CSV table of C-alpha atoms and ligand atoms in Angstrom, one decimal:
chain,number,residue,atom,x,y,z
T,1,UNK,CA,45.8,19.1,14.6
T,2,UNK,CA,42.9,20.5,13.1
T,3,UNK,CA,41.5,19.3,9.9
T,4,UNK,CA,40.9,21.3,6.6
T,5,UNK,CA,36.8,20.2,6.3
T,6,UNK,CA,35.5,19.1,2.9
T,7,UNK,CA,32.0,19.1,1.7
T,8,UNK,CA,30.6,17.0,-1.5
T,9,UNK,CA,26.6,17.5,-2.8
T,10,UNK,CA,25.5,15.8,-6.0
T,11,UNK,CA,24.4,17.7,-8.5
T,12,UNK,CA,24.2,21.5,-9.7
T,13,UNK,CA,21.8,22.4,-7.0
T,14,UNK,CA,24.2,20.6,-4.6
T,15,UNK,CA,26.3,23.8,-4.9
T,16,UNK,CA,24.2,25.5,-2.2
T,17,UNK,CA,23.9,22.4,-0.2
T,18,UNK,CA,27.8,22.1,-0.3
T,19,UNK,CA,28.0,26.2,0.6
T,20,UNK,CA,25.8,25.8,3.4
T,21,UNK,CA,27.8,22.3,4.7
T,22,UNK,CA,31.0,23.6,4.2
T,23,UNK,CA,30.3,26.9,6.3
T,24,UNK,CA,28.7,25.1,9.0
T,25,UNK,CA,32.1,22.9,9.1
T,26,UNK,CA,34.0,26.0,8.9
T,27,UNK,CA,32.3,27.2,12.5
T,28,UNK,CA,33.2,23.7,13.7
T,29,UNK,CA,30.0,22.1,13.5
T,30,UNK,CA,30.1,18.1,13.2
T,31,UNK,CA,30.1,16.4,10.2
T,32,UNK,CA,26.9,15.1,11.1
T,33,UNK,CA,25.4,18.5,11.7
T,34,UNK,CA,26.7,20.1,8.6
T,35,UNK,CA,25.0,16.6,6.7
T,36,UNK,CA,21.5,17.8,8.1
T,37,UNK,CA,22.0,21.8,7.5
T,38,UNK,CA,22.9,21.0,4.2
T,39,UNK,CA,20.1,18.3,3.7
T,40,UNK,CA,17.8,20.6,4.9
T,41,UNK,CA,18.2,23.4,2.8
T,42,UNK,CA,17.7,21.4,-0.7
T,43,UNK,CA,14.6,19.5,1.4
T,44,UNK,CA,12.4,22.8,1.6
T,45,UNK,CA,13.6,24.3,-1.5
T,46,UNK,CA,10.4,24.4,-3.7
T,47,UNK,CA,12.5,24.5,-7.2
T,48,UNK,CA,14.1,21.6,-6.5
T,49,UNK,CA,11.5,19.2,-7.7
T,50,UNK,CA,13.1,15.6,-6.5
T,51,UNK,CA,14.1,16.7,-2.8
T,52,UNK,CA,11.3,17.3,-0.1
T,53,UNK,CA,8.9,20.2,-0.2
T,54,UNK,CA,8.1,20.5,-3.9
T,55,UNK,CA,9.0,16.9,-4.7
T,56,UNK,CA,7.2,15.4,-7.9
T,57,UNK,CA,4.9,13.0,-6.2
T,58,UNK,CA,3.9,9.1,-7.0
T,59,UNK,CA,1.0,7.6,-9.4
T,60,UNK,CA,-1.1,8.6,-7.0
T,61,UNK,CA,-0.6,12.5,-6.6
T,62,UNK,CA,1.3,11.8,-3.2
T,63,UNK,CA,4.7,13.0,-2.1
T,64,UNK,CA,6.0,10.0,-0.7
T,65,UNK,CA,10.2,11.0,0.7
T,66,UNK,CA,13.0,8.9,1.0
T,67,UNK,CA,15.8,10.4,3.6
T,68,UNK,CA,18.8,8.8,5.2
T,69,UNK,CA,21.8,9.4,7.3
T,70,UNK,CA,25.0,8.3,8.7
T,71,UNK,CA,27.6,9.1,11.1
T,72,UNK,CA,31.1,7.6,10.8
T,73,UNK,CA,31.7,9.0,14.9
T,74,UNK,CA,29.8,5.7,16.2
T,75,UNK,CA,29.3,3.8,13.1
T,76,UNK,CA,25.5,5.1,13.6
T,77,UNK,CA,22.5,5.6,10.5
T,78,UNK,CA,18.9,6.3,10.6
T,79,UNK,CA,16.5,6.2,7.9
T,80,UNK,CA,12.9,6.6,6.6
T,81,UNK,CA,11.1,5.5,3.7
T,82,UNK,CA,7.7,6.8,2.2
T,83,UNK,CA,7.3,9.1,4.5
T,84,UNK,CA,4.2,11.4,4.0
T,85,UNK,CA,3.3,15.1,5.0
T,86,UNK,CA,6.0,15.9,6.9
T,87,UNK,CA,9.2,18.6,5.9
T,88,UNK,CA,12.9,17.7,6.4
T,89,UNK,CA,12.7,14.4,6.5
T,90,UNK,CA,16.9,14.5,6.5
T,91,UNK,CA,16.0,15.3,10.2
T,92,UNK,CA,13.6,12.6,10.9
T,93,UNK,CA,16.3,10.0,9.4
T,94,UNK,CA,18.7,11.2,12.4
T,95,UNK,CA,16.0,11.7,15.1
T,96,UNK,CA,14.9,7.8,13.9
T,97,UNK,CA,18.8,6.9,15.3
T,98,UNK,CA,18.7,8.9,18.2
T,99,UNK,CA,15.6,8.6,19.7
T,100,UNK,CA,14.7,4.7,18.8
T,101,UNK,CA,16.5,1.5,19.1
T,102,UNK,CA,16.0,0.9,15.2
T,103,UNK,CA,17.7,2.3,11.8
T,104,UNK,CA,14.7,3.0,9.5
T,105,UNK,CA,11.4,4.0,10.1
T,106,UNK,CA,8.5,4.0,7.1
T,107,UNK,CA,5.3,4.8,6.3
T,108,UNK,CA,2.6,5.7,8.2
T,109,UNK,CA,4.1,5.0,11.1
T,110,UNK,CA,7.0,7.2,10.2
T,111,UNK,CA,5.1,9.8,9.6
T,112,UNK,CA,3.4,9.4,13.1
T,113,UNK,CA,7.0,9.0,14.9
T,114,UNK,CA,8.0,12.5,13.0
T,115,UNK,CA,4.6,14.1,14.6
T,116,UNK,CA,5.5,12.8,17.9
T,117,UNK,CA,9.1,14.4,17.5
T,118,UNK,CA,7.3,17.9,16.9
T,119,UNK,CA,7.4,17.6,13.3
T,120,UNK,CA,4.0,18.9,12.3
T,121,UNK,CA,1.7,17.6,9.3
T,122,UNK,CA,2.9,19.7,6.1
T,123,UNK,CA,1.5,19.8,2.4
T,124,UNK,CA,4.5,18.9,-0.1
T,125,UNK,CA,2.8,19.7,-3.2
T,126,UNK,CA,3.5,23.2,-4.9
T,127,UNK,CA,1.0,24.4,-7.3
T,128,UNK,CA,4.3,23.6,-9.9
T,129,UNK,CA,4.2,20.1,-8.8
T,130,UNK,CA,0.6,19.7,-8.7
T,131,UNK,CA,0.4,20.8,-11.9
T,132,UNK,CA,3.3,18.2,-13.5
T,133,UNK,CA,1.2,15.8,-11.8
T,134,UNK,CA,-1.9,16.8,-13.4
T,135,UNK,CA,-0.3,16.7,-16.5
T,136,UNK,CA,1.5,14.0,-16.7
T,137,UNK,CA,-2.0,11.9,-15.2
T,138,UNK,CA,-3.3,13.3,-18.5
T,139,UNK,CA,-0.9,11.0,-20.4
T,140,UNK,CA,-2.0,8.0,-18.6
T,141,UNK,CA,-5.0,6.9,-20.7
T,142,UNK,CA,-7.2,6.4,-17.9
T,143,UNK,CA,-4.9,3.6,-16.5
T,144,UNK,CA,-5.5,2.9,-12.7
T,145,UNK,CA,-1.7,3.8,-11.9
T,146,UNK,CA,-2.1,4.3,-8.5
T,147,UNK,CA,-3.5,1.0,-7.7
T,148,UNK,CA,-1.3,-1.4,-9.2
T,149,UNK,CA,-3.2,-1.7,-12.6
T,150,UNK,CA,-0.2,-2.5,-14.6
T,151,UNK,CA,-1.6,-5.3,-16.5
T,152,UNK,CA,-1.9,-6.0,-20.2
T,153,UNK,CA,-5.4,-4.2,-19.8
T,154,UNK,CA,-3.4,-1.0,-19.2
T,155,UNK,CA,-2.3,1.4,-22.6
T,156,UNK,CA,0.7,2.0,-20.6
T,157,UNK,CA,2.5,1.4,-17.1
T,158,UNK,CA,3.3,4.6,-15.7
T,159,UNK,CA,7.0,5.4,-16.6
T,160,UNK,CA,9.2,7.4,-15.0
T,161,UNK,CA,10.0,11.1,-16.5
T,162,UNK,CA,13.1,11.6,-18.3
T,163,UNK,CA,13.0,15.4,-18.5
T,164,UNK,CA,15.3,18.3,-17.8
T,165,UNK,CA,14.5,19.0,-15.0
T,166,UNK,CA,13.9,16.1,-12.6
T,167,UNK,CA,17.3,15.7,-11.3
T,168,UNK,CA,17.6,13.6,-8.8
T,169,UNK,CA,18.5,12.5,-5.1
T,170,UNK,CA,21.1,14.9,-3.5
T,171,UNK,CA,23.5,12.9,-1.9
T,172,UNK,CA,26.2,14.5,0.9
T,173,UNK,CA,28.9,13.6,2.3
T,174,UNK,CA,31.1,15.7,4.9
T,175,UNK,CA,34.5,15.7,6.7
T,176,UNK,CA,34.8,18.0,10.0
T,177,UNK,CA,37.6,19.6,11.5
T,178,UNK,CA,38.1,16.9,13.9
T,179,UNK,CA,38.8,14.4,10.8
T,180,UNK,CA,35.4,12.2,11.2
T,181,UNK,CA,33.2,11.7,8.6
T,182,UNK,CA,29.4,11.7,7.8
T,183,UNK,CA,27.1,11.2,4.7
T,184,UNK,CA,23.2,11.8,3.8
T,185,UNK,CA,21.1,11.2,1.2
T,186,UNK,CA,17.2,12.7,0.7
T,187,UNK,CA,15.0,12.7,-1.9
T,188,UNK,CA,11.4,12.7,-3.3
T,189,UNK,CA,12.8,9.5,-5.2
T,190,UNK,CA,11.3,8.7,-8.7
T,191,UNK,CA,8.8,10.7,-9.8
T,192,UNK,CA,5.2,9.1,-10.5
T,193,UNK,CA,6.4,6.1,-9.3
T,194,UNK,CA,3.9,3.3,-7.8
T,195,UNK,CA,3.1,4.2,-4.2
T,196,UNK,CA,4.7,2.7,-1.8
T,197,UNK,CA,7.7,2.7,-3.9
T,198,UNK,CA,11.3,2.7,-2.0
T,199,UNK,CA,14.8,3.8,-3.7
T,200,UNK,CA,18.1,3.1,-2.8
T,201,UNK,CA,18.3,6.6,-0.9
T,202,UNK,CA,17.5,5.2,2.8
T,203,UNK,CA,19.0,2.0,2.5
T,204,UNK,CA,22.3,1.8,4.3
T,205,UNK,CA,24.5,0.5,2.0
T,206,UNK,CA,23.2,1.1,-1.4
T,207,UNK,CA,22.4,5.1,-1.3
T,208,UNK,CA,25.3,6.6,0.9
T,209,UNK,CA,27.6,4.7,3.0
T,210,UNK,CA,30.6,5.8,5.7
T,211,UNK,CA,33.6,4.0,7.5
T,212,UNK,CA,35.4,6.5,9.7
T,213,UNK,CA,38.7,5.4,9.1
T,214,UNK,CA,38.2,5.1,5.4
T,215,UNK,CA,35.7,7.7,3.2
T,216,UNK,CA,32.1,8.2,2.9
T,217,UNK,CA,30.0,7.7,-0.3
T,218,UNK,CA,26.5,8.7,-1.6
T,219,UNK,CA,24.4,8.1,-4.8
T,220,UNK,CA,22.0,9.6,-7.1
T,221,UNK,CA,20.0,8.3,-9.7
T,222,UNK,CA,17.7,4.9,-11.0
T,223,UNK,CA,17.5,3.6,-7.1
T,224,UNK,CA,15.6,0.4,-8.1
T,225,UNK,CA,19.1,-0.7,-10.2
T,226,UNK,CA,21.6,1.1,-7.5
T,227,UNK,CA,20.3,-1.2,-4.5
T,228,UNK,CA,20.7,-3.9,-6.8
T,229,UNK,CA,24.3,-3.0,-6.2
T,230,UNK,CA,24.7,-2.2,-2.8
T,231,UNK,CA,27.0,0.7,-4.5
T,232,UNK,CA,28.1,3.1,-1.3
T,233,UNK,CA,29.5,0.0,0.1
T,234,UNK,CA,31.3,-1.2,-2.3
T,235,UNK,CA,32.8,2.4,-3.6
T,236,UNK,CA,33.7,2.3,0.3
T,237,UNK,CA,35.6,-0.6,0.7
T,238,UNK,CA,37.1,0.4,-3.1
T,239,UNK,CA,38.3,2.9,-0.9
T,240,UNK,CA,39.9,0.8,1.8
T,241,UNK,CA,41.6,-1.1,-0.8
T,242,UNK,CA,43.6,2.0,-2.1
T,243,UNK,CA,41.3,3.3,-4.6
T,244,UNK,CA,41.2,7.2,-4.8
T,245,UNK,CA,37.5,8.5,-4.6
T,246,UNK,CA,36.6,8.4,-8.4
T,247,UNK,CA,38.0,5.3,-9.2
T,248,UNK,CA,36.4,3.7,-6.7
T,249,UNK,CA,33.1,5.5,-7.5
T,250,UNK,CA,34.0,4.3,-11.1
T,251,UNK,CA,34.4,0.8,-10.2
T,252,UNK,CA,31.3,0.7,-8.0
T,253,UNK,CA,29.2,1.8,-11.2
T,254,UNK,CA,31.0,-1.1,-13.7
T,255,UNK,CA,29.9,-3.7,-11.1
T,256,UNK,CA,26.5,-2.3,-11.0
T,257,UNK,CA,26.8,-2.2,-15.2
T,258,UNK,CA,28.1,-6.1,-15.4
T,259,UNK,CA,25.7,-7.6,-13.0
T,260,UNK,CA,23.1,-5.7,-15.4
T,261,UNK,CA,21.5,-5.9,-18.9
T,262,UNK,CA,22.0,-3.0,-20.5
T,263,UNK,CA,18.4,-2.0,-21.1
T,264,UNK,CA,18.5,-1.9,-17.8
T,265,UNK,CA,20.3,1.3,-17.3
T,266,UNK,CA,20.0,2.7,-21.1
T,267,UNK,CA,17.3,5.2,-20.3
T,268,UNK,CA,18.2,6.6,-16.7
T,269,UNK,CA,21.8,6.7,-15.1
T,270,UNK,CA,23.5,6.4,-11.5
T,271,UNK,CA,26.6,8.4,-10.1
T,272,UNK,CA,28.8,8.7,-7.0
T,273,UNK,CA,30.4,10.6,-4.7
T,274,UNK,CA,33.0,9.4,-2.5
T,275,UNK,CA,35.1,11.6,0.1
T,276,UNK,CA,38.2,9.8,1.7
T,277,UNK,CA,39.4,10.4,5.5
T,278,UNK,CA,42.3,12.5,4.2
T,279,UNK,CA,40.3,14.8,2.2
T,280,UNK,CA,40.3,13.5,-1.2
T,281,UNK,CA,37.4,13.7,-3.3
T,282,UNK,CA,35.7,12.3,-6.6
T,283,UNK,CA,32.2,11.2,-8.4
T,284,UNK,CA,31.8,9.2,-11.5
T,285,UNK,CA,28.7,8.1,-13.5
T,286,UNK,CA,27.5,6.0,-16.0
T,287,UNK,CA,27.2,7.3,-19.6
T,288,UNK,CA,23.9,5.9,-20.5
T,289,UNK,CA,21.5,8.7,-18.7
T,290,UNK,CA,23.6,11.4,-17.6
T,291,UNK,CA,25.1,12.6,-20.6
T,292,UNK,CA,23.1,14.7,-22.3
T,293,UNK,CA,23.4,18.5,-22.1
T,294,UNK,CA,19.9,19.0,-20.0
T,295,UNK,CA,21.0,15.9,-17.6
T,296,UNK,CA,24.8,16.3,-17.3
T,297,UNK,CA,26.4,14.6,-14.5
T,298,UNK,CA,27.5,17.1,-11.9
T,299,UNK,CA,28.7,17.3,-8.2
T,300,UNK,CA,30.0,20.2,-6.0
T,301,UNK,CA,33.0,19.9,-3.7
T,302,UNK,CA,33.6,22.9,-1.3
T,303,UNK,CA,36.9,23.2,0.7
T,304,UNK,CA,36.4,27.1,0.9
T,305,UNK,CA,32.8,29.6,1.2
T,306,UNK,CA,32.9,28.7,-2.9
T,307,UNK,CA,32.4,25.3,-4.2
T,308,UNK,CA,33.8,24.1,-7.1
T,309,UNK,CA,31.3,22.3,-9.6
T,310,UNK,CA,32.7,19.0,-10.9
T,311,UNK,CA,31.5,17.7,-14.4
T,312,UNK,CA,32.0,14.1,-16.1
T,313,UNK,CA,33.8,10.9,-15.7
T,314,UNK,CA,31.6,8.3,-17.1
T,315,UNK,CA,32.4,4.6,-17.1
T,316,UNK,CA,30.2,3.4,-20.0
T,317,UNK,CA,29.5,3.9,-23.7
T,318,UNK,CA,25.4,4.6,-23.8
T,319,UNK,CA,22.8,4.3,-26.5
T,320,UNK,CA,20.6,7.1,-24.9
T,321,UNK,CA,23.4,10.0,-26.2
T,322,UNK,CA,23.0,8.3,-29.6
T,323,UNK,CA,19.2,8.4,-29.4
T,324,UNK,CA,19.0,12.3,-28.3
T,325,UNK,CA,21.3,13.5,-31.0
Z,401,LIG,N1,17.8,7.6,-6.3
Z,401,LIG,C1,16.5,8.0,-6.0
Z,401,LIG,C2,15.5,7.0,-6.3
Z,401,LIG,O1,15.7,6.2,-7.2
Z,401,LIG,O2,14.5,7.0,-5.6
């Protein structure tokens, strides 16, 4: 018997992503189609500035993109990781899994593998993002950023943006009318971030995860904590143990939080999505750096052509709130 599909996209700007999915399901594409229509469509949106084309690049004025995916039919995932000049990058991820005997792909020689699959050189900068960049170089003090001159000798290492407007990672995660199940996750990852930097988004595991016979998850937010974590997994296999989505989103996140100091994770935030094999759907986050009005933690689930936005469910107290007022 046919299954009803579900779509889940972090974030407000996930709303399109999960309209797209969810119609692509609804004409009985796979899962793991719908995961790359939907991943596409945030990847060369220009006004998202943390996805693909118009991603805030690293210290070094480069774009440097992040992109994974995974399909529950197969137990199959390919990734990239810094991968330069080249759009959709969603689509390179899968093409890395079904094209090559390996899982993930980076660098330069990902960006050569793209070009071999027909994926020609592209420019990822808008004038917007060259401009933030330009800006935010200005703040630098002359520091060499982009070469690893973090030392004392520096005024300041570069630090991440915490600003209205750089969301984050869109993570997905999909259910077809055949019942199987597949996730994705893409991003630009942290913005001005030393080059060469990786996040948790391609990393199997850590920035989306899926079991066929149990749920799919996917992350958003400080990478360099959430691999720490390994948190898709685990919200997975909180899954298997009988957890319903957001609880085992929730429980994912406190692990992450106890293994942690707290500075760690007082001035940036991680959430999840889960979707289970029956349907069932949920997202949590941690308190800390998704709280405030201009950050707050959102996630779109569609089960019709409208998708519902989701808001909340934090797992921890933060200082950050208390500090913005
Ligand atoms: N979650 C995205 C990143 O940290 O790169």
């Amino acid at each position: 018997m046919p299954v009803q599909p579900v779509f889940v996209a972090t974030w407000r700007f996930g709303v399109a992503a999960a309209r797209v999915g969810w119609k692509r399901l609804s004409q009985g594409a796979t899962a793991l189609d719908a995961i790359e229509s939907a991943g596409n469509l945030t990847e060369e949106d220009p006004e998202v500035n943390s996805v693909g084309y118009g991603g805030l690049p690293n210290a070094a004025g480069e774009v440097e993109l992040d992109a994974a995916i995974m399909n529950g039919v197969g137990h199959c995932a390919g990734a990239v990781g810094g991968l330069q000049r080249t759009r959709k990058p969603i689509s390179v991820a899968r093409r890395v899994f079904e094209q090559t005997p390996h899982t993930m792909l980076v660098g330069e020689n990902a960006r050569k593998f793209a070009l071999r699959q027909g994926f020609p050189e592209a420019n990822l900068l808008t004038s917007q993002s060259q401009e933030r960049y330009i800006e935010w170089r200005k703040t630098q003090l002359g520091a060499d950023v982009a070469h690893f001159d973090l030392g004392p000798t520096n005024s300041q290492p570069p630090q991440p943006l915490f600003t209205p407007d750089n969301h984050d990672t869109i993570g997905l995660c999909a259910l077809d009318a055949n019942g199987d199940l597949a996730v994705g996750c893409t991003t630009s990852g942290m913005s001005w971030k030393v080059p060469g930097r990786v996040g948790d988004s391609p990393i199997i595991g850590s920035g989306l995860y899926v079991d066929n016979e149990i749920g799919g998850a996917a992350g958003t937010g400080h990478g360099d904590e959430m691999m720490k974590a390994c948190v898709s997994f685990r919200t997975v296999m909180n899954m298997e143990r009988g957890m319903t989505p957001t609880e085992a989103c929730a429980e994912a996140l406190r692990y992450l939080i106890r293994k942690r100091p707290p500075e760690a994770h007082d001035h940036y935030g991680a959430a999840l999505i889960a979707l289970r094999k029956d349907g069932m759907v949920g997202g949590a986050a941690t308190y800390s750096g998704f709280r405030h009005p201009d950050r707050l933690w959102q996630w779109a689930e569609a089960t019709s052509a409208d998708p519902v936005l989701h808001e909340g469910c934090y797992v921890t107290p933060g200082r950050i709130l208390e500090q913005l007022g």
